[in-house]
XYZ file of C-alpha atoms in Angstrom:
80
model
C -68.162 -50.903 56.962
C -66.964 -51.076 53.491
C -64.500 -53.926 54.090
C -66.256 -57.292 54.205
C -63.189 -59.231 55.178
C -62.965 -59.282 59.009
C -59.315 -60.368 58.809
C -58.302 -57.343 56.699
C -55.702 -55.198 58.471
C -57.918 -52.098 58.146
C -60.579 -53.770 60.181
C -58.187 -54.333 63.084
C -57.537 -50.478 63.022
C -61.332 -49.794 62.965
C -61.985 -52.151 65.854
C -59.278 -50.509 67.900
C -60.732 -47.089 67.183
C -64.339 -48.221 67.956
C -63.185 -49.915 71.142
C -61.332 -46.764 72.182
C -64.445 -44.634 71.662
C -66.531 -47.210 73.760
C -63.864 -47.205 76.474
C -63.941 -43.346 76.472
C -67.670 -43.317 76.765
C -67.674 -45.990 79.519
C -65.045 -44.028 81.496
C -67.168 -40.814 81.298
C -70.251 -42.707 82.260
C -68.426 -44.282 85.309
C -67.327 -40.791 86.253
C -70.957 -39.662 86.081
C -72.096 -42.386 88.359
C -74.036 -44.288 85.682
C -75.399 -47.665 87.093
C -74.444 -49.549 83.863
C -71.713 -47.632 82.243
C -70.759 -50.450 79.751
C -74.146 -50.685 78.316
C -74.546 -46.858 78.011
C -71.100 -46.898 76.322
C -72.122 -49.502 73.802
C -75.479 -47.609 73.104
C -73.499 -44.340 72.581
C -71.114 -46.080 70.208
C -74.049 -47.395 68.124
C -75.470 -43.862 68.039
C -72.137 -42.423 67.083
C -71.582 -45.122 64.256
C -75.141 -44.732 63.080
C -75.097 -41.027 62.824
C -71.696 -41.080 61.086
C -72.703 -43.687 58.524
C -76.100 -42.016 58.000
C -74.443 -38.522 57.429
C -71.948 -40.041 54.925
C -74.456 -42.176 53.070
C -77.146 -39.444 52.780
C -74.507 -36.695 52.291
C -76.740 -34.278 54.202
C -76.834 -32.956 57.847
C -78.760 -35.066 60.369
C -80.435 -31.915 61.839
C -79.509 -32.946 65.405
C -80.966 -36.492 65.330
C -77.753 -37.930 66.790
C -77.646 -35.372 69.539
C -81.268 -35.907 70.549
C -80.846 -39.654 70.520
C -77.554 -39.553 72.601
C -79.396 -37.093 74.974
C -82.290 -39.492 75.378
C -79.919 -42.329 76.311
C -78.019 -40.133 78.801
C -81.359 -38.869 80.333
C -82.535 -42.538 80.590
C -79.224 -43.461 82.335
C -79.643 -40.556 84.801
C -76.809 -38.483 83.666
C -77.486 -35.005 85.164
């Protein structure tokens, strides 16, 4: 987020990490039988990123907001 140059080597590391996280979410969603695991994985990654960034920028706890948001996504996707 801090590096504005998409060609910077650190961005490649960050992209690999984010892709690994999204791949993990997608695999778990597939195992749970979600109809569209790739979309759910992308949504969960956005929640993870947003919650992480928000917690750092605000320097305060999110009081469960990320968990409630992820739970809503999982419920909407039909994850038991």
